[in-house]
Amino acid sequence: MRTAEWQDYELLDTSRGERLERWGSVLLTRPDPQIIWDTPRRDPRWKQADAHYIRSSSGGGHWQMLHKVLPVWDIHWEGLTFRLKTMGFKHTGLFPEQAVNWKYAMQRIRSAGRPIQVLNLFGYTGAATLACLAAGASVCHVDASKGMVQWAKENAAASGLADRPVRWLVDDCTKFVQREHRRGHHYDAIIMDPPSYGRGPGGEVWKLEEQLYGLVSQCIPILSAKPLFFLLNSYTTGLSPAVMQYLLGVMLQPQFGGTVESGEIGLRVSSTGFTLPCGSTAIAYFG
C-alpha cells in the first residue's frame, strides 16, 4: 500500500459508509462505498462538519451546508496551492491520495539530469501537472472538460507556476494521442489517470476496460527513445493493480526494458491508523 502524506488534508475517521475529512480548516463528510463497517463515531468532529454530501436514491446527490463554507478555498501541498469547491457527485476538485504519485513524479523528474517532457492525459484540475512543472519539467495537460482545464490554470496561477512551460488543451485524449503520433511528437513521461466512464467534448464515449489497452498502445509510439516513466492510475474496481502491472509490462518492456511495479494507493485514517484503499497505480520506469 502506497500512502499519501499531507498536512492540509486529513482523513479523520470512517464509519457507516462515510468519510470524515479535514480539508484545511473545512470539515466534510462524504459517502464512500468501500466503508462497510459500522464502528463507533467517537470523534466529536462528526457533529461539527461544515458540509455533508447526501446521496439521492435516484442517483447523484447534493451537499447539505451545515455551516458557511466559502465557494472556493485553498489548501497546500509541497509548495503548491489547490483551489477547492464543493462540486456535484461529492467531489472537491482534488484526489488527495494521488499525492503519493505526484511525489514520485517530482523525484524522478528532478533526478533525471536532463529536460523532461511530460504528457498528462485526463489531467483534471492539474495537480499532477503542477507537481511536474514544479520539478522542472515541461508539460502538456489534456482534458476533455473546458471547465477542468480552466480550473487547472487557476491552480497553476495560485501556485506561482503560470509562466512555466505548459500547454493547456481541451481535447479527447485518444484523438489527441493519435494526432501527436502523426505529428511526430514525443514525451519522456506519460501520466494517465482515466475515468471509469466518461464522454469527450464531441460526445465520444469512454469505457476504461474496453479502451485502455488501445490507448496505451497508441501512447507507445509517442514515448521518447529513452523514456523516464509511464504512470497509470485507476479507480475501477475491476482493474486490479496486478492487471495494470501486467498490461504495462507486456506492452512496454519488450521495447523499453525497465521495471514495472503496482499497488494500491490510500489514505491513513487518523482514528485507527489503518489505511483506506483509494485506487490502484501501476508504474513502468526506465533508466
Short mmCIF file of C-alpha atoms in Angstrom, two decimals:
data_model
loop_
_atom_site.label_atom_id
_atom_site.label_comp_id
_atom_site.label_asym_id
_atom_site.label_seq_id
_atom_site.Cartn_x
_atom_site.Cartn_y
_atom_site.Cartn_z
CA MET A 1 0.00 0.00 0.00
CA ARG A 2 1.42 3.38 -1.04
CA THR A 3 0.12 6.11 1.26
CA ALA A 4 -0.03 9.86 0.60
CA GLU A 5 1.43 12.32 3.10
CA TRP A 6 -0.37 15.57 3.90
CA GLN A 7 -0.62 18.42 6.39
CA ASP A 8 -3.58 20.36 4.93
CA TYR A 9 -5.68 17.26 4.32
CA GLU A 10 -6.58 14.59 6.88
CA LEU A 11 -8.88 11.58 6.78
CA LEU A 12 -10.08 11.79 10.36
CA ASP A 13 -12.42 8.80 10.61
CA THR A 14 -14.52 6.35 8.59
CA SER A 15 -17.80 4.69 9.55
CA ARG A 16 -21.25 3.75 8.22
CA GLY A 17 -20.36 4.29 4.60
CA GLU A 18 -18.86 7.76 5.09
CA ARG A 19 -15.57 9.61 5.47
CA LEU A 20 -14.94 12.45 7.90
CA GLU A 21 -12.27 14.66 6.30
CA ARG A 22 -10.42 17.87 7.06
CA TRP A 23 -9.61 19.99 4.01
CA GLY A 24 -7.57 22.80 5.52
CA SER A 25 -9.97 24.23 8.10
CA VAL A 26 -13.10 22.82 6.39
CA LEU A 27 -14.69 19.61 7.69
CA LEU A 28 -16.61 17.48 5.18
CA THR A 29 -18.45 14.18 5.40
CA ARG A 30 -18.78 12.24 2.15
CA PRO A 31 -20.01 8.77 1.18
CA ASP A 32 -17.57 6.01 0.28
CA PRO A 33 -18.90 2.59 -0.81
CA GLN A 34 -15.82 0.79 0.49
CA ILE A 35 -16.55 1.78 4.10
CA ILE A 36 -18.70 -1.22 5.01
CA TRP A 37 -18.01 -1.10 8.78
CA ASP A 38 -20.30 0.36 11.43
CA THR A 39 -17.71 1.42 14.00
CA PRO A 40 -18.43 3.94 16.78
CA ARG A 41 -18.13 7.58 15.73
CA ARG A 42 -16.18 8.75 18.75
CA ASP A 43 -14.55 11.77 17.09
CA PRO A 44 -16.69 14.81 18.06
CA ARG A 45 -15.96 16.39 14.70
CA TRP A 46 -18.56 14.12 13.08
CA LYS A 47 -21.08 16.53 14.60
CA GLN A 48 -19.06 19.61 13.63
CA ALA A 49 -18.88 19.02 9.88
CA ASP A 50 -19.31 22.12 7.72
CA ALA A 51 -20.95 20.22 4.86
CA HIS A 52 -22.38 16.75 4.28
CA TYR A 53 -22.85 15.13 0.88
CA ILE A 54 -26.13 13.20 0.78
CA ARG A 55 -26.73 10.64 -1.94
CA SER A 56 -30.06 10.51 -3.73
CA SER A 57 -31.90 7.21 -4.14
CA SER A 58 -32.36 8.10 -7.82
CA GLY A 59 -28.64 8.74 -8.37
CA GLY A 60 -26.34 11.68 -7.73
CA GLY A 61 -26.92 13.72 -4.60
CA HIS A 62 -26.37 17.13 -3.07
CA TRP A 63 -24.32 18.99 -0.49
CA GLN A 64 -26.08 19.94 2.73
CA MET A 65 -24.36 23.03 4.08
CA LEU A 66 -24.31 22.87 7.88
CA HIS A 67 -22.05 25.90 8.34
CA LYS A 68 -20.87 28.61 6.00
CA VAL A 69 -18.34 27.26 3.50
CA LEU A 70 -16.60 29.60 1.08
CA PRO A 71 -17.40 28.96 -2.59
CA VAL A 72 -13.66 28.43 -3.14
CA TRP A 73 -10.95 27.77 -0.56
CA ASP A 74 -7.28 26.78 -0.80
CA ILE A 75 -5.14 24.00 0.60
CA HIS A 76 -1.40 23.48 0.11
CA TRP A 77 1.00 20.61 -0.56
CA GLU A 78 4.75 20.78 -1.16
CA GLY A 79 4.56 24.48 -2.01
CA LEU A 80 1.63 24.00 -4.42
CA THR A 81 -1.81 25.57 -3.97
CA PHE A 82 -5.04 23.82 -4.88
CA ARG A 83 -8.35 25.66 -5.10
CA LEU A 84 -11.27 23.58 -3.83
CA LYS A 85 -15.04 23.68 -4.30
CA THR A 86 -17.94 21.53 -3.16
CA MET A 87 -18.85 20.01 -6.52
CA GLY A 88 -21.51 17.66 -7.74
CA PHE A 89 -21.00 13.92 -7.28
CA LYS A 90 -19.36 14.54 -3.85
CA HIS A 91 -16.07 15.87 -5.24
CA THR A 92 -13.89 18.85 -4.27
CA GLY A 93 -11.64 19.06 -7.34
CA LEU A 94 -8.78 17.10 -5.78
CA PHE A 95 -7.97 13.45 -5.04
CA PRO A 96 -5.57 13.68 -2.07
CA GLU A 97 -4.49 10.03 -2.29
CA GLN A 98 -2.77 10.92 -5.57
CA ALA A 99 -0.12 12.92 -3.69
CA VAL A 100 1.98 9.75 -3.48
CA ASN A 101 2.09 9.69 -7.30
CA TRP A 102 2.81 13.42 -7.55
CA LYS A 103 5.74 12.90 -5.19
CA TYR A 104 7.05 10.02 -7.28
CA ALA A 105 6.87 12.06 -10.49
CA MET A 106 8.68 15.00 -8.89
CA GLN A 107 11.50 12.80 -7.62
CA ARG A 108 12.01 11.09 -10.96
CA ILE A 109 12.00 14.37 -12.89
CA ARG A 110 14.43 16.07 -10.51
CA SER A 111 16.86 13.15 -10.62
CA ALA A 112 16.74 12.73 -14.41
CA GLY A 113 19.52 15.22 -15.08
CA ARG A 114 18.01 16.27 -18.40
CA PRO A 115 14.98 18.19 -19.75
CA ILE A 116 11.82 16.15 -19.39
CA GLN A 117 8.65 16.44 -21.47
CA VAL A 118 5.54 15.12 -19.68
CA LEU A 119 2.14 14.29 -21.16
CA ASN A 120 -0.65 14.36 -18.56
CA LEU A 121 -3.76 12.71 -20.01
CA PHE A 122 -7.12 13.16 -18.29
CA GLY A 123 -5.38 15.95 -16.38
CA TYR A 124 -8.46 17.06 -14.40
CA THR A 125 -7.69 20.14 -12.22
CA GLY A 126 -3.97 19.85 -12.78
CA ALA A 127 -2.39 18.57 -9.57
CA ALA A 128 -0.04 16.17 -11.36
CA THR A 129 0.72 18.86 -13.93
CA LEU A 130 1.66 21.33 -11.21
CA ALA A 131 3.90 18.77 -9.49
CA CYS A 132 5.79 18.10 -12.73
CA LEU A 133 6.12 21.80 -13.52
CA ALA A 134 7.45 22.49 -10.02
CA ALA A 135 10.03 19.74 -10.53
CA GLY A 136 11.28 21.43 -13.72
CA ALA A 137 9.51 19.52 -16.49
CA SER A 138 7.61 20.85 -19.49
CA VAL A 139 4.04 19.55 -19.50
CA CYS A 140 1.22 19.01 -21.98
CA HIS A 141 -2.03 18.88 -19.98
CA VAL A 142 -5.04 17.34 -21.77
CA ASP A 143 -8.61 17.00 -20.52
CA ALA A 144 -11.96 16.83 -22.30
CA SER A 145 -13.59 19.31 -19.91
CA LYS A 146 -13.09 23.01 -20.60
CA GLY A 147 -14.06 23.79 -17.01
CA MET A 148 -11.45 21.42 -15.57
CA VAL A 149 -8.70 22.85 -17.76
CA GLN A 150 -9.63 26.37 -16.64
CA TRP A 151 -9.55 25.22 -13.03
CA ALA A 152 -6.10 23.71 -13.62
CA LYS A 153 -4.89 27.05 -14.97
CA GLU A 154 -6.19 28.76 -11.83
CA ASN A 155 -4.34 26.26 -9.65
CA ALA A 156 -1.16 26.93 -11.61
CA ALA A 157 -1.55 30.68 -11.14
CA ALA A 158 -2.25 30.25 -7.42
CA SER A 159 0.90 28.12 -7.16
CA GLY A 160 3.07 30.69 -8.94
CA LEU A 161 3.57 28.39 -11.94
CA ALA A 162 1.60 30.24 -14.61
CA ASP A 163 4.78 31.16 -16.51
CA ARG A 164 6.18 27.61 -16.63
CA PRO A 165 6.34 25.68 -19.95
CA VAL A 166 2.88 24.11 -20.18
CA ARG A 167 0.24 23.59 -22.85
CA TRP A 168 -3.38 23.51 -21.66
CA LEU A 169 -5.55 21.59 -24.10
CA VAL A 170 -9.27 20.78 -24.13
CA ASP A 171 -9.41 17.64 -26.22
CA ASP A 172 -10.41 13.99 -26.39
CA CYS A 173 -7.33 12.17 -25.06
CA THR A 174 -7.43 9.32 -27.55
CA LYS A 175 -7.74 11.62 -30.57
CA PHE A 176 -5.02 13.89 -29.21
CA VAL A 177 -2.58 10.98 -28.84
CA GLN A 178 -3.33 9.88 -32.40
CA ARG A 179 -2.59 13.37 -33.72
CA GLU A 180 0.64 13.60 -31.71
CA HIS A 181 1.79 10.38 -33.34
CA ARG A 182 1.10 11.79 -36.81
CA ARG A 183 2.95 14.99 -35.87
CA GLY A 184 5.98 13.02 -34.68
CA HIS A 185 5.88 14.46 -31.17
CA HIS A 186 7.41 12.53 -28.27
CA TYR A 187 7.29 12.58 -24.47
CA ASP A 188 9.68 11.32 -21.83
CA ALA A 189 6.93 10.58 -19.31
CA ILE A 190 3.22 9.88 -19.57
CA ILE A 191 0.75 10.16 -16.71
CA MET A 192 -2.66 8.65 -17.33
CA ASP A 193 -5.49 8.91 -14.79
CA PRO A 194 -8.54 7.94 -16.83
CA PRO A 195 -12.11 7.84 -15.54
CA SER A 196 -14.02 4.58 -15.43
CA TYR A 197 -16.61 6.12 -17.72
CA GLY A 198 -16.86 9.46 -19.46
CA ARG A 199 -17.61 11.45 -22.58
CA GLY A 200 -15.31 13.53 -24.74
CA PRO A 201 -16.04 17.10 -25.90
CA GLY A 202 -17.70 15.69 -29.03
CA GLY A 203 -19.82 13.17 -27.14
CA GLU A 204 -17.31 10.34 -27.52
CA VAL A 205 -17.99 7.55 -25.01
CA TRP A 206 -15.10 6.29 -22.89
CA LYS A 207 -15.27 2.94 -21.06
CA LEU A 208 -12.00 2.15 -19.31
CA GLU A 209 -12.00 -1.65 -19.53
CA GLU A 210 -12.83 -1.55 -23.24
CA GLN A 211 -10.46 1.21 -24.34
CA LEU A 212 -7.46 1.23 -22.01
CA TYR A 213 -5.43 -1.31 -23.98
CA GLY A 214 -5.96 0.65 -27.19
CA LEU A 215 -4.96 3.95 -25.63
CA VAL A 216 -1.80 2.56 -24.05
CA SER A 217 -0.94 1.00 -27.43
CA GLN A 218 -1.31 4.38 -29.11
CA CYS A 219 0.90 6.02 -26.48
CA ILE A 220 3.88 3.74 -27.15
CA PRO A 221 4.91 5.47 -30.43
CA ILE A 222 4.90 8.89 -28.76
CA LEU A 223 7.29 7.85 -25.98
CA SER A 224 10.81 9.16 -26.48
CA ALA A 225 13.71 6.83 -27.23
CA LYS A 226 14.76 7.00 -23.57
CA PRO A 227 11.55 7.41 -21.55
CA LEU A 228 11.55 8.14 -17.85
CA PHE A 229 8.28 6.61 -16.66
CA PHE A 230 4.72 5.69 -17.57
CA LEU A 231 2.24 6.07 -14.72
CA LEU A 232 -1.25 4.55 -14.96
CA ASN A 233 -3.89 5.11 -12.29
CA SER A 234 -7.35 3.60 -11.97
CA TYR A 235 -10.37 3.81 -9.68
CA THR A 236 -12.15 0.97 -11.50
CA THR A 237 -12.61 -1.94 -9.10
CA GLY A 238 -12.43 -4.45 -11.96
CA LEU A 239 -8.83 -3.46 -12.76
CA SER A 240 -6.60 -4.80 -10.01
CA PRO A 241 -3.04 -3.50 -9.55
CA ALA A 242 -1.73 -6.83 -10.90
CA VAL A 243 -3.80 -6.49 -14.08
CA MET A 244 -2.47 -2.97 -14.66
CA GLN A 245 1.10 -4.11 -13.98
CA TYR A 246 0.72 -6.97 -16.47
CA LEU A 247 -0.71 -4.59 -19.08
CA LEU A 248 2.20 -2.14 -18.85
CA GLY A 249 4.73 -4.95 -18.61
CA VAL A 250 3.74 -6.79 -21.78
CA MET A 251 3.28 -3.57 -23.72
CA LEU A 252 6.31 -1.52 -22.67
CA GLN A 253 9.10 -3.83 -21.56
CA PRO A 254 9.73 -5.54 -24.93
CA GLN A 255 10.71 -2.18 -26.43
CA PHE A 256 12.00 -0.17 -23.46
CA GLY A 257 13.02 -2.69 -20.81
CA GLY A 258 12.83 -1.20 -17.34
CA THR A 259 10.74 -2.32 -14.38
CA VAL A 260 7.01 -2.32 -13.72
CA GLU A 261 5.52 -2.11 -10.25
CA SER A 262 1.98 -1.77 -8.97
CA GLY A 263 -0.02 -1.44 -5.79
CA GLU A 264 -2.98 0.13 -4.08
CA ILE A 265 -2.80 3.76 -3.03
CA GLY A 266 -4.60 5.00 0.04
CA LEU A 267 -5.07 7.44 2.88
CA ARG A 268 -4.20 6.83 6.50
CA VAL A 269 -7.20 7.11 8.83
CA SER A 270 -6.18 9.13 11.87
CA SER A 271 -8.64 7.49 14.28
CA THR A 272 -7.43 3.93 13.64
CA GLY A 273 -4.00 4.12 11.99
CA PHE A 274 -5.26 1.84 9.21
CA THR A 275 -5.20 2.81 5.54
CA LEU A 276 -8.31 3.25 3.40
CA PRO A 277 -7.68 1.99 -0.16
CA CYS A 278 -8.49 4.66 -2.74
CA GLY A 279 -7.34 3.29 -6.08
CA SER A 280 -4.63 1.41 -7.91
CA THR A 281 -1.46 2.53 -9.66
CA ALA A 282 0.98 0.79 -11.98
CA ILE A 283 4.28 2.45 -12.88
CA ALA A 284 6.75 1.46 -15.57
CA TYR A 285 10.08 3.16 -15.04
CA PHE A 286 13.23 3.14 -17.12
CA GLY A 287 16.87 4.06 -16.81
#
